[in-house]
Amino acid sequence: MQEIDNIIQTYLKELSYEPILTMLAKTSSGKKLRSKLLLSIAGESKEAYNLCAIIELIHLASLLHDDIIDESDLRRGAKSINAEFGAKNALMLGDILYSKAFYELSKQEKNIAQNLSNAVCKLAIGELMDVDLSKKFNENKDAYLTMIYHKTAVLIEASAKCGAMLAKLDEEAFGAYGKNLGLAFQIVDDVLDITSDEATLGKPSLSDFKEGKTTLAYIYLYEISNENDKEKLKNLFKKDLNEEEKAWLKQQFTEKNVIEKSIIEAKRYGNLSLEAIKKYKNEKLETIVKALIDRNF
Ligand code: FPP
Ligand code: MG
């Protein structure tokens, strides 16, 4: 993963503007899930590493823009770029990272460039869907799934597909692996927002609901609540919850088994992703899915 960070540094140094590197240094390096998938499928080569750097730049840019949109002050436990340097700088840094990524992408094979740019359009549409769904309490599971597919799974799907394209393997099978892994990943992430504490999350717990995000466990909870509890739940939407309200919410989640139900759904997608690539017996890809779904919540 160090090699990918080195390529990103080289790309951005070429732009000869020091503040870009200063701001970049304040972002914490993520898990690089998308790169891990691509390299596990395509194997290691200069071309594969360049493509990983491009994908990580796109991912980082989308997070910069997302933190502006969500008005988040924390990212991966550290101050977000918008909190540290202001929204204007974070916005432009995101634009620079995107543009440089696309410049480098133009040097790749046409099918790879088209696959990835198409995914980035969908990614932005996913963010629009997220903003739209956050306007009111969303009770619709299909709308939630369509949104997380666009917002999260699309880039993971495209990264796996790019790996298959480089290695001349089955794009559909590896794409299906990435898509289902991406859906499982976002559902797990949304569950952790409810079940983890601030120290683990690197941001306050239950922050999704405060931001207007009615994630899967909330949708399930609403579905099986009586009229009285439905009303109470809707009244807490987007509110800065006090301790009593947080305790009520957590008790509802436990009592109605909706966390468990969400985890079962995440595992279902995890198993679909394993199924898609079963015949390739790729242990690295299998381990990535298992580490995500076989864990304590
Ligand atoms: C995080 O979601 C956000 C994303 C995974 C995608 C963000 C995409 C954009 C901002 C659109 C990209 C823009 C262009 C121009 C292509 P989250 O807020 O649920 O997760 P978080 O808790 O990590 O913030
Ligand atoms: Mg966000």
PDB file of C-alpha atoms in Angstrom, chain A:
ATOM      1  CA  MET A   1       0.000   0.000   0.000  1.00  0.00           C
ATOM      2  CA  GLN A   2       3.029   2.260   0.533  1.00  0.00           C
ATOM      3  CA  GLU A   3       3.779   2.038  -3.209  1.00  0.00           C
ATOM      4  CA  ILE A   4       0.297   3.437  -3.970  1.00  0.00           C
ATOM      5  CA  ASP A   5       0.830   6.352  -1.561  1.00  0.00           C
ATOM      6  CA  ASN A   6       4.186   7.032  -3.277  1.00  0.00           C
ATOM      7  CA  ILE A   7       2.508   7.201  -6.703  1.00  0.00           C
ATOM      8  CA  ILE A   8      -0.149   9.572  -5.330  1.00  0.00           C
ATOM      9  CA  GLN A   9       2.641  11.802  -3.958  1.00  0.00           C
ATOM     10  CA  THR A  10       4.429  11.769  -7.327  1.00  0.00           C
ATOM     11  CA  TYR A  11       1.233  12.660  -9.206  1.00  0.00           C
ATOM     12  CA  LEU A  12       0.470  15.566  -6.890  1.00  0.00           C
ATOM     13  CA  LYS A  13       4.044  16.876  -6.784  1.00  0.00           C
ATOM     14  CA  GLU A  14       3.779  17.253 -10.579  1.00  0.00           C
ATOM     15  CA  LEU A  15       1.162  19.960  -9.975  1.00  0.00           C
ATOM     16  CA  SER A  16       3.852  22.144  -8.317  1.00  0.00           C
ATOM     17  CA  TYR A  17       1.656  23.815  -5.728  1.00  0.00           C
ATOM     18  CA  GLU A  18       2.784  23.228  -2.155  1.00  0.00           C
ATOM     19  CA  PRO A  19      -0.617  23.754  -0.374  1.00  0.00           C
ATOM     20  CA  ILE A  20      -1.930  20.633  -2.154  1.00  0.00           C
ATOM     21  CA  LEU A  21       0.702  18.507  -0.397  1.00  0.00           C
ATOM     22  CA  THR A  22       0.207  20.323   2.909  1.00  0.00           C
ATOM     23  CA  MET A  23      -3.505  19.560   2.859  1.00  0.00           C
ATOM     24  CA  LEU A  24      -2.946  16.013   1.622  1.00  0.00           C
ATOM     25  CA  ALA A  25      -0.606  15.384   4.569  1.00  0.00           C
ATOM     26  CA  LYS A  26      -3.531  16.121   6.891  1.00  0.00           C
ATOM     27  CA  THR A  27      -5.675  13.332   5.436  1.00  0.00           C
ATOM     28  CA  SER A  28      -5.215   9.982   7.119  1.00  0.00           C
ATOM     29  CA  SER A  29      -4.534   7.043   4.891  1.00  0.00           C
ATOM     30  CA  GLY A  30      -7.519   4.652   4.766  1.00  0.00           C
ATOM     31  CA  LYS A  31      -7.684   0.877   4.467  1.00  0.00           C
ATOM     32  CA  LYS A  32      -7.425   1.009   0.645  1.00  0.00           C
ATOM     33  CA  LEU A  33     -10.074  -1.658   0.225  1.00  0.00           C
ATOM     34  CA  ARG A  34     -10.548  -0.848  -3.478  1.00  0.00           C
ATOM     35  CA  SER A  35      -6.819  -1.222  -4.189  1.00  0.00           C
ATOM     36  CA  LYS A  36      -6.647  -4.482  -2.245  1.00  0.00           C
ATOM     37  CA  LEU A  37      -9.416  -5.906  -4.422  1.00  0.00           C
ATOM     38  CA  LEU A  38      -7.838  -4.732  -7.645  1.00  0.00           C
ATOM     39  CA  LEU A  39      -4.401  -6.135  -6.756  1.00  0.00           C
ATOM     40  CA  SER A  40      -5.905  -9.403  -5.476  1.00  0.00           C
ATOM     41  CA  ILE A  41      -7.556  -9.865  -8.873  1.00  0.00           C
ATOM     42  CA  ALA A  42      -5.000  -8.426 -11.298  1.00  0.00           C
ATOM     43  CA  GLY A  43      -1.777  -9.186  -9.429  1.00  0.00           C
ATOM     44  CA  GLU A  44       1.023  -6.644  -9.013  1.00  0.00           C
ATOM     45  CA  SER A  45       2.255  -4.575 -11.957  1.00  0.00           C
ATOM     46  CA  LYS A  46       3.134  -0.938 -12.597  1.00  0.00           C
ATOM     47  CA  GLU A  47      -0.126  -0.529 -14.498  1.00  0.00           C
ATOM     48  CA  ALA A  48      -2.162  -2.022 -11.626  1.00  0.00           C
ATOM     49  CA  TYR A  49      -0.444   0.239  -9.072  1.00  0.00           C
ATOM     50  CA  ASN A  50      -1.128   3.342 -11.175  1.00  0.00           C
ATOM     51  CA  LEU A  51      -4.764   2.350 -11.448  1.00  0.00           C
ATOM     52  CA  CYS A  52      -4.971   1.848  -7.676  1.00  0.00           C
ATOM     53  CA  ALA A  53      -3.510   5.346  -7.134  1.00  0.00           C
ATOM     54  CA  ILE A  54      -6.147   6.767  -9.522  1.00  0.00           C
ATOM     55  CA  ILE A  55      -8.973   4.972  -7.686  1.00  0.00           C
ATOM     56  CA  GLU A  56      -7.708   6.051  -4.257  1.00  0.00           C
ATOM     57  CA  LEU A  57      -7.495   9.677  -5.482  1.00  0.00           C
ATOM     58  CA  ILE A  58     -11.099   9.495  -6.689  1.00  0.00           C
ATOM     59  CA  HIS A  59     -12.203   7.915  -3.413  1.00  0.00           C
ATOM     60  CA  LEU A  60     -10.366  10.521  -1.342  1.00  0.00           C
ATOM     61  CA  ALA A  61     -11.832  13.363  -3.415  1.00  0.00           C
ATOM     62  CA  SER A  62     -15.338  11.980  -2.904  1.00  0.00           C
ATOM     63  CA  LEU A  63     -14.773  11.874   0.866  1.00  0.00           C
ATOM     64  CA  LEU A  64     -13.557  15.504   0.846  1.00  0.00           C
ATOM     65  CA  HIS A  65     -16.737  16.549  -0.930  1.00  0.00           C
ATOM     66  CA  ASP A  66     -18.873  14.296   1.253  1.00  0.00           C
ATOM     67  CA  ASP A  67     -17.539  15.884   4.455  1.00  0.00           C
ATOM     68  CA  ILE A  68     -18.434  19.325   3.109  1.00  0.00           C
ATOM     69  CA  ILE A  69     -21.948  18.145   2.195  1.00  0.00           C
ATOM     70  CA  ASP A  70     -22.447  16.352   5.543  1.00  0.00           C
ATOM     71  CA  GLU A  71     -20.756  19.210   7.447  1.00  0.00           C
ATOM     72  CA  SER A  72     -18.564  16.603   9.180  1.00  0.00           C
ATOM     73  CA  ASP A  73     -15.695  17.871  11.294  1.00  0.00           C
ATOM     74  CA  LEU A  74     -14.136  14.452  11.801  1.00  0.00           C
ATOM     75  CA  ARG A  75     -12.803  11.905   9.330  1.00  0.00           C
ATOM     76  CA  ARG A  76     -11.052   8.726  10.435  1.00  0.00           C
ATOM     77  CA  GLY A  77     -10.621  10.171  13.931  1.00  0.00           C
ATOM     78  CA  ALA A  78      -8.857  13.330  12.775  1.00  0.00           C
ATOM     79  CA  LYS A  79     -10.092  16.803  11.824  1.00  0.00           C
ATOM     80  CA  SER A  80     -11.673  16.742   8.349  1.00  0.00           C
ATOM     81  CA  ILE A  81     -10.077  18.924   5.642  1.00  0.00           C
ATOM     82  CA  ASN A  82     -13.099  21.250   5.636  1.00  0.00           C
ATOM     83  CA  ALA A  83     -12.778  21.639   9.422  1.00  0.00           C
ATOM     84  CA  GLU A  84      -9.016  22.236   9.217  1.00  0.00           C
ATOM     85  CA  PHE A  85      -8.761  24.428   6.075  1.00  0.00           C
ATOM     86  CA  GLY A  86     -12.357  25.526   5.403  1.00  0.00           C
ATOM     87  CA  ALA A  87     -14.934  24.238   2.899  1.00  0.00           C
ATOM     88  CA  LYS A  88     -13.592  26.299  -0.044  1.00  0.00           C
ATOM     89  CA  ASN A  89     -10.139  24.718   0.184  1.00  0.00           C
ATOM     90  CA  ALA A  90     -11.576  21.225   0.723  1.00  0.00           C
ATOM     91  CA  LEU A  91     -13.813  21.661  -2.313  1.00  0.00           C
ATOM     92  CA  MET A  92     -10.955  22.746  -4.574  1.00  0.00           C
ATOM     93  CA  LEU A  93      -8.604  20.065  -3.257  1.00  0.00           C
ATOM     94  CA  GLY A  94     -11.302  17.518  -4.123  1.00  0.00           C
ATOM     95  CA  ASP A  95     -11.565  18.983  -7.648  1.00  0.00           C
ATOM     96  CA  ILE A  96      -7.787  18.832  -8.075  1.00  0.00           C
ATOM     97  CA  LEU A  97      -7.609  15.203  -6.944  1.00  0.00           C
ATOM     98  CA  TYR A  98     -10.441  14.268  -9.325  1.00  0.00           C
ATOM     99  CA  SER A  99      -8.955  16.106 -12.259  1.00  0.00           C
ATOM    100  CA  LYS A 100      -5.473  14.662 -11.769  1.00  0.00           C
ATOM    101  CA  ALA A 101      -6.995  11.195 -11.389  1.00  0.00           C
ATOM    102  CA  PHE A 102      -8.845  11.592 -14.701  1.00  0.00           C
ATOM    103  CA  TYR A 103      -5.736  12.921 -16.441  1.00  0.00           C
ATOM    104  CA  GLU A 104      -3.857   9.793 -15.357  1.00  0.00           C
ATOM    105  CA  LEU A 105      -6.875   7.619 -16.212  1.00  0.00           C
ATOM    106  CA  SER A 106      -6.770   8.911 -19.792  1.00  0.00           C
ATOM    107  CA  LYS A 107      -3.462   7.033 -20.189  1.00  0.00           C
ATOM    108  CA  GLN A 108      -5.144   3.695 -19.427  1.00  0.00           C
ATOM    109  CA  GLU A 109      -7.010   1.356 -21.825  1.00  0.00           C
ATOM    110  CA  LYS A 110     -10.320   2.743 -23.069  1.00  0.00           C
ATOM    111  CA  ASN A 111     -12.502   0.035 -21.452  1.00  0.00           C
ATOM    112  CA  ILE A 112     -10.886   0.716 -18.065  1.00  0.00           C
ATOM    113  CA  ALA A 113     -11.241   4.491 -18.414  1.00  0.00           C
ATOM    114  CA  GLN A 114     -14.896   4.148 -19.437  1.00  0.00           C
ATOM    115  CA  ASN A 115     -15.694   1.702 -16.644  1.00  0.00           C
ATOM    116  CA  LEU A 116     -14.228   3.992 -14.011  1.00  0.00           C
ATOM    117  CA  SER A 117     -15.613   7.300 -15.289  1.00  0.00           C
ATOM    118  CA  ASN A 118     -19.051   5.774 -15.570  1.00  0.00           C
ATOM    119  CA  ALA A 119     -18.759   4.612 -11.954  1.00  0.00           C
ATOM    120  CA  VAL A 120     -17.792   8.117 -10.801  1.00  0.00           C
ATOM    121  CA  CYS A 121     -20.952   9.576 -12.409  1.00  0.00           C
ATOM    122  CA  LYS A 122     -23.001   7.016 -10.499  1.00  0.00           C
ATOM    123  CA  LEU A 123     -21.090   7.832  -7.316  1.00  0.00           C
ATOM    124  CA  ALA A 124     -22.108  11.482  -7.585  1.00  0.00           C
ATOM    125  CA  ILE A 125     -25.703  10.442  -8.359  1.00  0.00           C
ATOM    126  CA  GLY A 126     -25.563   8.293  -5.203  1.00  0.00           C
ATOM    127  CA  GLU A 127     -24.577  11.323  -3.147  1.00  0.00           C
ATOM    128  CA  LEU A 128     -27.497  13.275  -4.661  1.00  0.00           C
ATOM    129  CA  MET A 129     -29.812  10.393  -3.708  1.00  0.00           C
ATOM    130  CA  ASP A 130     -28.373  10.429  -0.181  1.00  0.00           C
ATOM    131  CA  VAL A 131     -28.977  14.176   0.157  1.00  0.00           C
ATOM    132  CA  ASP A 132     -32.508  13.767  -1.205  1.00  0.00           C
ATOM    133  CA  LEU A 133     -33.382  10.835   1.083  1.00  0.00           C
ATOM    134  CA  SER A 134     -32.066  12.775   4.081  1.00  0.00           C
ATOM    135  CA  LYS A 135     -34.706  15.478   3.696  1.00  0.00           C
ATOM    136  CA  LYS A 136     -37.292  13.361   5.488  1.00  0.00           C
ATOM    137  CA  PHE A 137     -37.515  10.078   7.389  1.00  0.00           C
ATOM    138  CA  ASN A 138     -37.057   7.388   4.716  1.00  0.00           C
ATOM    139  CA  GLU A 139     -39.176   4.267   5.262  1.00  0.00           C
ATOM    140  CA  ASN A 140     -38.323   2.695   1.903  1.00  0.00           C
ATOM    141  CA  LYS A 141     -35.762  -0.133   1.978  1.00  0.00           C
ATOM    142  CA  ASP A 142     -35.430  -0.273  -1.834  1.00  0.00           C
ATOM    143  CA  ALA A 143     -34.616   3.449  -1.992  1.00  0.00           C
ATOM    144  CA  TYR A 144     -31.961   2.907   0.710  1.00  0.00           C
ATOM    145  CA  LEU A 145     -30.443  -0.039  -1.180  1.00  0.00           C
ATOM    146  CA  THR A 146     -30.380   1.843  -4.500  1.00  0.00           C
ATOM    147  CA  MET A 147     -28.699   4.790  -2.786  1.00  0.00           C
ATOM    148  CA  ILE A 148     -25.979   2.723  -1.057  1.00  0.00           C
ATOM    149  CA  TYR A 149     -25.361   0.824  -4.281  1.00  0.00           C
ATOM    150  CA  HIS A 150     -24.578   4.130  -6.030  1.00  0.00           C
ATOM    151  CA  LYS A 151     -22.841   5.881  -3.157  1.00  0.00           C
ATOM    152  CA  THR A 152     -20.616   3.017  -2.021  1.00  0.00           C
ATOM    153  CA  ALA A 153     -20.866  -0.231  -3.981  1.00  0.00           C
ATOM    154  CA  VAL A 154     -20.380   1.268  -7.464  1.00  0.00           C
ATOM    155  CA  LEU A 155     -16.725   2.255  -6.953  1.00  0.00           C
ATOM    156  CA  ILE A 156     -15.928  -1.063  -5.273  1.00  0.00           C
ATOM    157  CA  GLU A 157     -17.634  -2.888  -8.155  1.00  0.00           C
ATOM    158  CA  ALA A 158     -15.698  -0.806 -10.698  1.00  0.00           C
ATOM    159  CA  SER A 159     -12.377  -1.454  -8.910  1.00  0.00           C
ATOM    160  CA  ALA A 160     -12.951  -5.215  -9.007  1.00  0.00           C
ATOM    161  CA  LYS A 161     -14.013  -4.965 -12.670  1.00  0.00           C
ATOM    162  CA  CYS A 162     -10.883  -2.957 -13.519  1.00  0.00           C
ATOM    163  CA  GLY A 163      -8.809  -5.722 -11.907  1.00  0.00           C
ATOM    164  CA  ALA A 164     -10.589  -8.295 -14.064  1.00  0.00           C
ATOM    165  CA  MET A 165     -10.086  -6.140 -17.172  1.00  0.00           C
ATOM    166  CA  LEU A 166      -6.339  -5.839 -16.519  1.00  0.00           C
ATOM    167  CA  ALA A 167      -6.007  -9.579 -15.928  1.00  0.00           C
ATOM    168  CA  LYS A 168      -8.395 -10.502 -18.776  1.00  0.00           C
ATOM    169  CA  LEU A 169     -10.672 -12.359 -16.351  1.00  0.00           C
ATOM    170  CA  ASP A 170     -14.477 -12.529 -16.087  1.00  0.00           C
ATOM    171  CA  GLU A 171     -15.615  -8.904 -15.561  1.00  0.00           C
ATOM    172  CA  GLU A 172     -19.173  -9.897 -14.680  1.00  0.00           C
ATOM    173  CA  ALA A 173     -18.156 -12.349 -11.941  1.00  0.00           C
ATOM    174  CA  PHE A 174     -15.643  -9.999 -10.305  1.00  0.00           C
ATOM    175  CA  GLY A 175     -18.022  -7.061 -10.755  1.00  0.00           C
ATOM    176  CA  ALA A 176     -20.758  -9.012  -8.925  1.00  0.00           C
ATOM    177  CA  TYR A 177     -18.242  -9.805  -6.193  1.00  0.00           C
ATOM    178  CA  GLY A 178     -17.449  -6.083  -5.778  1.00  0.00           C
ATOM    179  CA  LYS A 179     -21.051  -4.950  -5.926  1.00  0.00           C
ATOM    180  CA  ASN A 180     -22.277  -7.363  -3.248  1.00  0.00           C
ATOM    181  CA  LEU A 181     -19.224  -6.754  -1.074  1.00  0.00           C
ATOM    182  CA  GLY A 182     -19.896  -3.002  -1.374  1.00  0.00           C
ATOM    183  CA  LEU A 183     -23.522  -3.396  -0.296  1.00  0.00           C
ATOM    184  CA  ALA A 184     -22.495  -5.584   2.665  1.00  0.00           C
ATOM    185  CA  PHE A 185     -19.767  -3.080   3.549  1.00  0.00           C
ATOM    186  CA  GLN A 186     -22.145  -0.084   3.688  1.00  0.00           C
ATOM    187  CA  ILE A 187     -24.782  -1.995   5.690  1.00  0.00           C
ATOM    188  CA  VAL A 188     -22.083  -3.006   8.197  1.00  0.00           C
ATOM    189  CA  ASP A 189     -20.808   0.586   8.323  1.00  0.00           C
ATOM    190  CA  ASP A 190     -24.350   1.795   9.016  1.00  0.00           C
ATOM    191  CA  VAL A 191     -24.817  -0.801  11.789  1.00  0.00           C
ATOM    192  CA  LEU A 192     -21.511   0.225  13.394  1.00  0.00           C
ATOM    193  CA  ASP A 193     -22.755   3.836  13.570  1.00  0.00           C
ATOM    194  CA  ILE A 194     -25.363   2.475  16.001  1.00  0.00           C
ATOM    195  CA  THR A 195     -23.416  -0.200  17.887  1.00  0.00           C
ATOM    196  CA  SER A 196     -19.913   1.314  18.239  1.00  0.00           C
ATOM    197  CA  ASP A 197     -18.660   4.101  20.475  1.00  0.00           C
ATOM    198  CA  GLU A 198     -17.039   7.381  19.474  1.00  0.00           C
ATOM    199  CA  ALA A 199     -13.495   6.160  20.239  1.00  0.00           C
ATOM    200  CA  THR A 200     -13.884   3.249  17.802  1.00  0.00           C
ATOM    201  CA  LEU A 201     -15.756   5.184  15.112  1.00  0.00           C
ATOM    202  CA  GLY A 202     -13.617   8.303  15.083  1.00  0.00           C
ATOM    203  CA  LYS A 203     -16.891  10.297  15.051  1.00  0.00           C
ATOM    204  CA  PRO A 204     -19.885  10.462  17.417  1.00  0.00           C
ATOM    205  CA  SER A 205     -22.078   7.376  17.608  1.00  0.00           C
ATOM    206  CA  LEU A 206     -25.637   7.628  16.153  1.00  0.00           C
ATOM    207  CA  SER A 207     -24.480  10.490  13.924  1.00  0.00           C
ATOM    208  CA  ASP A 208     -26.204   9.060  10.802  1.00  0.00           C
ATOM    209  CA  PHE A 209     -29.718   9.619  12.194  1.00  0.00           C
ATOM    210  CA  LYS A 210     -28.796  13.135  13.279  1.00  0.00           C
ATOM    211  CA  GLU A 211     -27.565  13.809   9.704  1.00  0.00           C
ATOM    212  CA  GLY A 212     -30.942  12.614   8.392  1.00  0.00           C
ATOM    213  CA  LYS A 213     -29.769   9.165   7.317  1.00  0.00           C
ATOM    214  CA  THR A 214     -32.409   6.554   8.007  1.00  0.00           C
ATOM    215  CA  THR A 215     -30.212   3.488   7.594  1.00  0.00           C
ATOM    216  CA  LEU A 216     -31.384  -0.133   7.388  1.00  0.00           C
ATOM    217  CA  ALA A 217     -31.851  -0.755  11.145  1.00  0.00           C
ATOM    218  CA  TYR A 218     -34.033   2.389  11.409  1.00  0.00           C
ATOM    219  CA  ILE A 219     -36.112   1.279   8.418  1.00  0.00           C
ATOM    220  CA  TYR A 220     -36.638  -2.168   9.992  1.00  0.00           C
ATOM    221  CA  LEU A 221     -37.415  -0.591  13.370  1.00  0.00           C
ATOM    222  CA  TYR A 222     -40.019   1.704  11.848  1.00  0.00           C
ATOM    223  CA  GLU A 223     -41.553  -1.200   9.933  1.00  0.00           C
ATOM    224  CA  ILE A 224     -42.307  -3.247  13.049  1.00  0.00           C
ATOM    225  CA  SER A 225     -43.095  -0.458  15.524  1.00  0.00           C
ATOM    226  CA  ASN A 226     -46.616   0.390  16.698  1.00  0.00           C
ATOM    227  CA  GLU A 227     -48.100   3.777  15.784  1.00  0.00           C
ATOM    228  CA  ASN A 228     -46.968   5.320  19.042  1.00  0.00           C
ATOM    229  CA  ASP A 229     -43.330   4.239  18.662  1.00  0.00           C
ATOM    230  CA  LYS A 230     -43.359   5.163  14.947  1.00  0.00           C
ATOM    231  CA  GLU A 231     -44.337   8.691  15.966  1.00  0.00           C
ATOM    232  CA  LYS A 232     -41.689   8.783  18.697  1.00  0.00           C
ATOM    233  CA  LEU A 233     -39.010   7.552  16.282  1.00  0.00           C
ATOM    234  CA  LYS A 234     -39.906  10.162  13.662  1.00  0.00           C
ATOM    235  CA  ASN A 235     -39.729  12.872  16.331  1.00  0.00           C
ATOM    236  CA  LEU A 236     -36.098  11.969  17.068  1.00  0.00           C
ATOM    237  CA  PHE A 237     -35.108  12.217  13.371  1.00  0.00           C
ATOM    238  CA  LYS A 238     -32.336  14.809  12.785  1.00  0.00           C
ATOM    239  CA  LYS A 239     -32.396  15.790  16.476  1.00  0.00           C
ATOM    240  CA  ASP A 240     -29.420  16.273  18.769  1.00  0.00           C
ATOM    241  CA  LEU A 241     -30.388  13.396  21.081  1.00  0.00           C
ATOM    242  CA  ASN A 242     -30.118  13.629  24.865  1.00  0.00           C
ATOM    243  CA  GLU A 243     -29.016  10.611  26.945  1.00  0.00           C
ATOM    244  CA  GLU A 244     -32.591   9.495  27.628  1.00  0.00           C
ATOM    245  CA  GLU A 245     -33.510   9.558  23.932  1.00  0.00           C
ATOM    246  CA  LYS A 246     -30.334   7.679  22.987  1.00  0.00           C
ATOM    247  CA  ALA A 247     -31.120   5.043  25.629  1.00  0.00           C
ATOM    248  CA  TRP A 248     -34.697   4.647  24.300  1.00  0.00           C
ATOM    249  CA  LEU A 249     -33.412   4.237  20.758  1.00  0.00           C
ATOM    250  CA  LYS A 250     -30.791   1.660  21.746  1.00  0.00           C
ATOM    251  CA  GLN A 251     -33.369  -0.252  23.783  1.00  0.00           C
ATOM    252  CA  GLN A 252     -35.707  -0.314  20.769  1.00  0.00           C
ATOM    253  CA  PHE A 253     -32.918  -1.664  18.550  1.00  0.00           C
ATOM    254  CA  THR A 254     -32.223  -4.491  21.019  1.00  0.00           C
ATOM    255  CA  GLU A 255     -35.845  -5.282  21.861  1.00  0.00           C
ATOM    256  CA  LYS A 256     -36.928  -5.484  18.233  1.00  0.00           C
ATOM    257  CA  ASN A 257     -33.842  -7.372  17.009  1.00  0.00           C
ATOM    258  CA  VAL A 258     -33.298  -4.982  14.122  1.00  0.00           C
ATOM    259  CA  ILE A 259     -29.503  -4.854  14.422  1.00  0.00           C
ATOM    260  CA  GLU A 260     -29.422  -8.617  14.053  1.00  0.00           C
ATOM    261  CA  LYS A 261     -31.790  -8.403  11.097  1.00  0.00           C
ATOM    262  CA  SER A 262     -29.511  -5.835   9.402  1.00  0.00           C
ATOM    263  CA  ILE A 263     -26.445  -8.002  10.011  1.00  0.00           C
ATOM    264  CA  ILE A 264     -28.247 -10.974   8.440  1.00  0.00           C
ATOM    265  CA  GLU A 265     -28.891  -8.812   5.366  1.00  0.00           C
ATOM    266  CA  ALA A 266     -25.204  -7.767   5.228  1.00  0.00           C
ATOM    267  CA  LYS A 267     -24.175 -11.422   5.497  1.00  0.00           C
ATOM    268  CA  ARG A 268     -26.570 -12.325   2.700  1.00  0.00           C
ATOM    269  CA  TYR A 269     -24.776  -9.858   0.397  1.00  0.00           C
ATOM    270  CA  GLY A 270     -21.414 -11.105   1.672  1.00  0.00           C
ATOM    271  CA  ASN A 271     -22.373 -14.651   0.721  1.00  0.00           C
ATOM    272  CA  LEU A 272     -23.580 -13.507  -2.708  1.00  0.00           C
ATOM    273  CA  SER A 273     -20.173 -11.928  -3.298  1.00  0.00           C
ATOM    274  CA  LEU A 274     -18.398 -15.169  -2.297  1.00  0.00           C
ATOM    275  CA  GLU A 275     -20.745 -17.138  -4.543  1.00  0.00           C
ATOM    276  CA  ALA A 276     -19.915 -14.933  -7.563  1.00  0.00           C
ATOM    277  CA  ILE A 277     -16.214 -15.871  -7.509  1.00  0.00           C
ATOM    278  CA  LYS A 278     -16.411 -19.335  -5.950  1.00  0.00           C
ATOM    279  CA  LYS A 279     -14.814 -21.097  -8.883  1.00  0.00           C
ATOM    280  CA  TYR A 280     -11.717 -18.870  -8.843  1.00  0.00           C
ATOM    281  CA  LYS A 281     -10.730 -19.990  -5.322  1.00  0.00           C
ATOM    282  CA  ASN A 282      -9.131 -16.592  -4.644  1.00  0.00           C
ATOM    283  CA  GLU A 283      -8.300 -16.775  -0.932  1.00  0.00           C
ATOM    284  CA  LYS A 284      -7.444 -13.084  -0.597  1.00  0.00           C
ATOM    285  CA  LEU A 285     -10.844 -12.020  -1.927  1.00  0.00           C
ATOM    286  CA  GLU A 286     -12.615 -14.546   0.294  1.00  0.00           C
ATOM    287  CA  THR A 287     -10.746 -13.344   3.378  1.00  0.00           C
ATOM    288  CA  ILE A 288     -11.779  -9.722   2.704  1.00  0.00           C
ATOM    289  CA  VAL A 289     -15.485 -10.704   2.747  1.00  0.00           C
ATOM    290  CA  LYS A 290     -15.140 -12.979   5.767  1.00  0.00           C
ATOM    291  CA  ALA A 291     -13.302 -10.321   7.795  1.00  0.00           C
ATOM    292  CA  LEU A 292     -16.190  -7.946   7.106  1.00  0.00           C
ATOM    293  CA  ILE A 293     -19.069 -10.216   8.017  1.00  0.00           C
ATOM    294  CA  ASP A 294     -17.596 -12.598  10.636  1.00  0.00           C
ATOM    295  CA  ARG A 295     -16.959 -10.008  13.309  1.00  0.00           C
ATOM    296  CA  ASN A 296     -18.450  -8.739  16.545  1.00  0.00           C
ATOM    297  CA  PHE A 297     -20.912  -5.912  16.167  1.00  0.00           C
TER     298      PHE A 297
END
